[in-house]
Short mmCIF file of C-alpha atoms in Angstrom, two decimals:
data_model
loop_
_atom_site.label_atom_id
_atom_site.label_comp_id
_atom_site.label_asym_id
_atom_site.label_seq_id
_atom_site.Cartn_x
_atom_site.Cartn_y
_atom_site.Cartn_z
CA UNK H 1 -31.60 51.71 36.01
CA UNK H 2 -33.03 54.66 34.07
CA UNK H 3 -36.79 55.15 34.14
CA UNK H 4 -37.31 58.52 32.40
CA UNK H 5 -35.14 60.26 29.84
CA UNK H 6 -35.51 63.60 28.04
CA UNK H 7 -33.45 64.03 24.89
CA UNK H 8 -33.02 67.44 23.24
CA UNK H 9 -36.43 68.35 24.63
CA UNK H 10 -37.82 71.70 23.52
CA UNK H 11 -41.28 73.21 23.83
CA UNK H 12 -42.74 76.39 22.34
CA UNK H 13 -46.11 77.82 23.37
CA UNK H 14 -47.94 79.39 20.43
CA UNK H 15 -47.21 81.65 18.77
CA UNK H 16 -43.50 81.91 19.62
CA UNK H 17 -42.93 81.64 23.38
CA UNK H 18 -40.02 79.27 23.95
CA UNK H 19 -40.51 77.53 27.30
CA UNK H 20 -37.91 74.73 27.08
CA UNK H 21 -34.74 74.52 25.04
CA UNK H 22 -32.74 71.34 24.36
CA UNK H 23 -33.24 69.67 27.76
CA UNK H 24 -31.23 66.47 28.30
CA UNK H 25 -32.03 64.72 31.56
CA UNK H 26 -31.89 61.15 32.86
CA UNK H 27 -33.97 60.09 35.88
CA UNK H 28 -33.06 56.82 37.58
CA UNK H 29 -35.51 54.37 39.09
CA UNK H 30 -36.00 55.10 42.81
CA UNK H 31 -34.62 58.64 42.56
CA UNK H 32 -36.04 61.73 44.25
CA UNK H 33 -35.13 64.47 41.80
CA UNK H 34 -36.01 68.08 42.50
CA UNK H 35 -36.28 70.45 39.56
CA UNK H 36 -35.79 74.01 40.71
CA UNK H 37 -35.50 77.48 39.23
CA UNK H 38 -37.11 80.90 39.39
CA UNK H 39 -40.79 81.43 38.59
CA UNK H 40 -41.36 81.10 34.87
CA UNK H 41 -38.16 79.09 34.31
CA UNK H 42 -40.01 76.14 32.71
CA UNK H 43 -40.36 73.69 35.62
CA UNK H 44 -44.07 72.98 35.15
CA UNK H 45 -43.75 72.74 31.38
CA UNK H 46 -40.97 70.18 31.77
CA UNK H 47 -43.06 68.04 34.14
CA UNK H 48 -46.00 68.11 31.73
CA UNK H 49 -43.75 67.03 28.86
CA UNK H 50 -42.34 64.16 30.96
CA UNK H 51 -45.74 62.45 31.18
CA UNK H 52 -47.27 63.47 27.88
CA UNK H 53 -49.67 66.18 29.05
CA UNK H 54 -47.74 68.39 26.61
CA UNK H 55 -46.19 67.07 23.40
CA UNK H 56 -42.66 68.43 22.86
CA UNK H 57 -42.14 70.79 19.94
CA UNK H 58 -38.94 68.84 19.31
CA UNK H 59 -36.98 66.13 21.07
CA UNK H 60 -38.16 62.97 22.79
CA UNK H 61 -39.21 61.65 26.20
CA UNK H 62 -38.66 57.98 26.99
CA UNK H 63 -40.19 55.84 29.75
CA UNK H 64 -38.08 52.71 30.32
CA UNK H 65 -36.68 53.10 26.81
CA UNK H 66 -40.07 53.56 25.12
CA UNK H 67 -40.89 56.81 23.33
CA UNK H 68 -43.97 58.03 25.23
CA UNK H 69 -45.42 59.55 22.07
CA UNK H 70 -45.88 55.97 20.85
CA UNK H 71 -47.79 54.91 23.99
CA UNK H 72 -51.54 55.20 24.51
CA UNK H 73 -52.55 57.92 27.04
CA UNK H 74 -53.80 55.29 29.52
CA UNK H 75 -50.45 53.52 29.37
CA UNK H 76 -48.30 56.54 30.16
CA UNK H 77 -50.72 58.17 32.64
CA UNK H 78 -50.94 54.94 34.65
CA UNK H 79 -47.13 54.69 34.83
CA UNK H 80 -46.20 58.36 35.22
CA UNK H 81 -48.61 60.20 37.52
CA UNK H 82 -48.94 63.98 37.80
CA UNK H 83 -49.98 66.05 40.81
CA UNK H 84 -50.97 69.60 39.92
CA UNK H 85 -49.92 72.56 42.07
CA UNK H 86 -53.54 73.51 42.68
CA UNK H 87 -55.69 70.48 43.61
CA UNK H 88 -58.78 72.31 42.32
CA UNK H 89 -57.35 71.81 38.82
CA UNK H 90 -57.33 68.04 39.40
CA UNK H 91 -60.47 67.30 41.43
CA UNK H 92 -63.79 67.26 39.60
CA UNK H 93 -65.99 64.50 41.07
CA UNK H 94 -68.66 65.14 43.69
CA UNK H 95 -67.15 63.10 46.53
CA UNK H 96 -63.73 61.92 47.66
CA UNK H 97 -64.34 58.26 46.82
CA UNK H 98 -65.77 59.04 43.38
CA UNK H 99 -62.73 61.12 42.50
CA UNK H 100 -60.27 58.45 43.59
CA UNK H 101 -62.16 55.83 41.60
CA UNK H 102 -62.14 57.81 38.36
CA UNK H 103 -58.63 56.85 37.19
CA UNK H 104 -58.82 53.11 37.92
CA UNK H 105 -62.25 52.90 36.24
CA UNK H 106 -60.73 54.32 33.06
CA UNK H 107 -58.17 51.52 33.09
CA UNK H 108 -61.01 49.04 32.63
CA UNK H 109 -60.12 47.21 35.83
CA UNK H 110 -62.47 44.81 37.58
CA UNK H 111 -64.77 46.19 40.28
CA UNK H 112 -62.86 44.14 42.83
CA UNK H 113 -59.52 45.64 41.79
CA UNK H 114 -60.92 49.17 41.74
CA UNK H 115 -62.28 48.75 45.27
CA UNK H 116 -58.96 47.29 46.45
CA UNK H 117 -57.08 50.31 45.15
CA UNK H 118 -59.54 52.76 46.67
CA UNK H 119 -59.28 51.15 50.10
CA UNK H 120 -55.49 51.02 49.90
CA UNK H 121 -55.00 54.72 49.12
CA UNK H 122 -57.65 55.82 51.61
CA UNK H 123 -55.67 53.94 54.26
CA UNK H 124 -52.30 55.13 52.98
CA UNK H 125 -53.28 58.81 53.09
CA UNK H 126 -55.36 58.45 56.26
CA UNK H 127 -58.53 59.85 54.67
CA UNK H 128 -61.00 56.99 55.23
CA UNK H 129 -63.10 59.20 57.46
CA UNK H 130 -63.82 61.63 54.60
CA UNK H 131 -64.47 59.11 51.82
CA UNK H 132 -68.08 60.28 51.38
CA UNK H 133 -67.39 63.99 51.90
CA UNK H 134 -68.10 66.52 49.12
CA UNK H 135 -64.87 67.75 47.56
CA UNK H 136 -65.87 71.41 47.82
CA UNK H 137 -66.15 71.17 51.63
CA UNK H 138 -62.53 70.11 52.13
CA UNK H 139 -59.61 72.24 53.27
CA UNK H 140 -56.75 72.88 50.85
CA UNK H 141 -54.56 70.35 52.64
CA UNK H 142 -57.22 67.62 52.43
CA UNK H 143 -57.88 68.43 48.78
CA UNK H 144 -54.18 67.90 48.13
CA UNK H 145 -54.35 64.50 49.84
CA UNK H 146 -57.38 63.47 47.83
CA UNK H 147 -55.75 64.57 44.57
CA UNK H 148 -52.66 62.56 45.49
CA UNK H 149 -54.82 59.56 46.40
CA UNK H 150 -56.40 59.67 42.96
CA UNK H 151 -52.97 59.62 41.31
CA UNK H 152 -51.68 56.82 43.54
CA UNK H 153 -54.77 54.71 42.82
CA UNK H 154 -53.36 54.38 39.29
CA UNK H 155 -50.30 52.69 40.89
CA UNK H 156 -47.70 54.74 39.00
CA UNK H 157 -44.00 53.94 38.93
CA UNK H 158 -43.11 57.64 38.67
CA UNK H 159 -44.83 60.54 40.40
CA UNK H 160 -44.39 64.10 39.08
CA UNK H 161 -45.34 66.81 41.59
CA UNK H 162 -45.67 70.49 40.75
CA UNK H 163 -44.97 72.67 43.80
CA UNK H 164 -46.66 70.15 46.15
CA UNK H 165 -46.17 72.28 49.28
CA UNK H 166 -46.91 75.73 47.84
CA UNK H 167 -50.34 76.20 49.41
CA UNK H 168 -49.82 74.21 52.62
CA UNK H 169 -49.33 75.40 56.18
CA UNK H 170 -45.97 74.48 57.82
CA UNK H 171 -47.25 71.38 59.63
CA UNK H 172 -49.07 70.02 56.58
CA UNK H 173 -45.99 70.76 54.47
CA UNK H 174 -43.83 68.66 56.81
CA UNK H 175 -46.39 65.84 56.73
CA UNK H 176 -46.39 65.93 52.92
CA UNK H 177 -42.58 65.72 52.71
CA UNK H 178 -42.47 62.80 55.15
CA UNK H 179 -45.17 61.04 53.17
CA UNK H 180 -43.28 61.51 49.90
CA UNK H 181 -40.14 60.04 51.47
CA UNK H 182 -42.18 57.03 52.62
CA UNK H 183 -43.60 56.55 49.14
CA UNK H 184 -40.10 56.50 47.73
CA UNK H 185 -38.62 54.22 50.37
CA UNK H 186 -41.50 51.78 50.91
CA UNK H 187 -43.22 51.74 47.50
CA UNK H 188 -40.10 52.45 45.41
CA UNK H 189 -41.93 55.22 43.54
CA UNK H 190 -39.60 57.52 41.66
CA UNK H 191 -40.33 61.16 42.51
CA UNK H 192 -39.74 64.24 40.37
CA UNK H 193 -40.64 67.40 42.27
CA UNK H 194 -40.73 70.96 40.92
CA UNK H 195 -40.20 73.60 43.60
CA UNK H 196 -38.27 76.80 44.26
CA UNK H 197 -38.55 76.47 48.06
CA UNK H 198 -34.84 75.97 48.70
CA UNK H 199 -35.10 75.23 52.42
CA UNK H 200 -37.11 72.05 51.93
CA UNK H 201 -34.99 70.56 49.12
CA UNK H 202 -32.20 69.01 51.26
CA UNK H 203 -34.74 67.49 53.62
CA UNK H 204 -35.91 64.90 51.09
CA UNK H 205 -34.20 65.21 47.68
CA UNK H 206 -31.47 62.91 46.40
CA UNK H 207 -30.59 64.86 43.25
CA UNK H 208 -31.19 68.35 41.95
CA UNK H 209 -31.62 69.99 38.55
CA UNK H 210 -31.57 73.75 37.98
CA UNK H 211 -33.49 75.32 35.08
CA UNK H 212 -33.11 78.91 33.94
CA UNK H 213 -35.13 80.50 31.16
CA UNK H 214 -36.03 77.10 29.76
CA UNK H 215 -32.48 75.70 29.71
CA UNK H 216 -30.96 73.10 32.00
CA UNK H 217 -28.12 74.78 33.91
CA UNK H 218 -26.86 71.63 35.62
CA UNK H 219 -28.09 68.48 37.33
CA UNK H 220 -26.47 66.07 39.78
CA UNK H 221 -26.29 65.31 43.50
CA UNK H 222 -27.13 67.98 46.04
CA UNK H 223 -23.55 68.58 47.15
CA UNK H 224 -22.38 69.24 43.59
CA UNK H 225 -25.20 71.57 42.69
CA UNK H 226 -25.32 73.55 45.94
CA UNK H 227 -21.55 73.86 45.76
CA UNK H 228 -21.78 75.55 42.36
CA UNK H 229 -22.27 79.25 43.07
CA UNK H 230 -22.46 80.08 39.36
CA UNK H 231 -25.28 77.53 38.91
CA UNK H 232 -27.30 79.08 41.75
CA UNK H 233 -26.69 82.54 40.32
CA UNK H 234 -27.91 81.49 36.86
CA UNK H 235 -31.02 79.97 38.41
CA UNK H 236 -31.66 83.08 40.53
CA UNK H 237 -31.54 80.83 43.60
CA UNK H 238 -29.92 80.86 47.03
CA UNK H 239 -28.58 78.26 49.41
CA UNK H 240 -30.93 76.92 52.14
CA UNK H 241 -30.97 79.28 55.11
CA UNK H 242 -29.13 76.95 57.52
CA UNK H 243 -26.43 76.44 54.91
CA UNK H 244 -26.04 80.18 54.40
CA UNK H 245 -25.80 80.73 58.15
CA UNK H 246 -23.07 78.16 58.75
CA UNK H 247 -21.20 79.14 55.58
CA UNK H 248 -21.08 82.75 56.76
CA UNK H 249 -19.79 81.64 60.19
CA UNK H 250 -17.06 79.60 58.51
CA UNK H 251 -16.05 82.57 56.36
CA UNK H 252 -15.73 84.63 59.54
CA UNK H 253 -13.49 81.96 61.10
CA UNK H 254 -16.04 81.07 63.79
CA UNK H 255 -16.73 77.53 62.52
CA UNK H 256 -14.64 74.96 60.70
CA UNK H 257 -15.99 72.08 58.60
CA UNK H 258 -15.10 70.29 55.39
CA UNK H 259 -18.49 69.39 53.95
CA UNK H 260 -21.04 72.13 53.41
CA UNK H 261 -24.11 71.35 55.60
CA UNK H 262 -27.23 71.34 53.47
CA UNK H 263 -29.93 70.12 55.85
CA UNK H 264 -31.09 71.13 59.32
CA UNK H 265 -29.78 67.84 60.71
CA UNK H 266 -26.32 68.30 59.16
CA UNK H 267 -26.07 71.83 60.57
CA UNK H 268 -27.24 70.60 63.97
CA UNK H 269 -24.49 67.97 64.09
CA UNK H 270 -21.81 70.57 63.35
CA UNK H 271 -23.07 72.91 66.04
CA UNK H 272 -23.37 70.04 68.56
CA UNK H 273 -19.73 69.17 67.88
CA UNK H 274 -18.62 72.75 68.50
CA UNK H 275 -20.63 73.05 71.71
CA UNK H 276 -19.39 69.70 73.08
CA UNK H 277 -15.77 70.84 72.68
CA UNK H 278 -16.27 73.90 74.90
#
């Protein structure tokens, strides 16, 4: 079932900088869609249009068939959450708990319901121990968790994430990706993630969309998109490193396989099969 739809979506920053041009995209409930492209391709602008932070210059965005321009801000922001690339752009309260509580309080919920949501996300993100800590004392990784907790406290059905691993160290990045997969699988939250880090995409994405200079090049499942060399070229992108390695070995006649391995695990299985035959 579709949950978000963009129809002929265009956006122009004043005075005449065209950021998006005639984007048509359908996002299904429960999907993990990655939007990728070179820096400046329009990924962030598209995410902001999808939840109403930016109003399209032309075209429409629909949430479950409803034009989001007809919804009140509280309605759309509580259903379609947004995580900024830099958590400092999202955090503004003095303490962790105060920041998490801000969104639910603006939904005019009861004190009991607000407290329930705070406790739930503190537990979910394993940040109970810092609930009273000042925001400015936190590491970048913890700030990202707190920002995400604040979004999840709104109990959104869709979560839009702008480069969620850009400022994280490798271990924290892996923890973030595993957490996002859990959110999708256990909470059935639809994820739309903007990133140009190609090596992480196959580890958690279900579908992929490539944007170039504000236009949608192509979208579909990972195998289709990664198998389209022209699409990657237009997006100024490359295959994940393990895929490039095994593809080059196949081209040299060293390996043989039918399906292009996109993830570390898929590449590992191919290599295990070769080694076991020797």
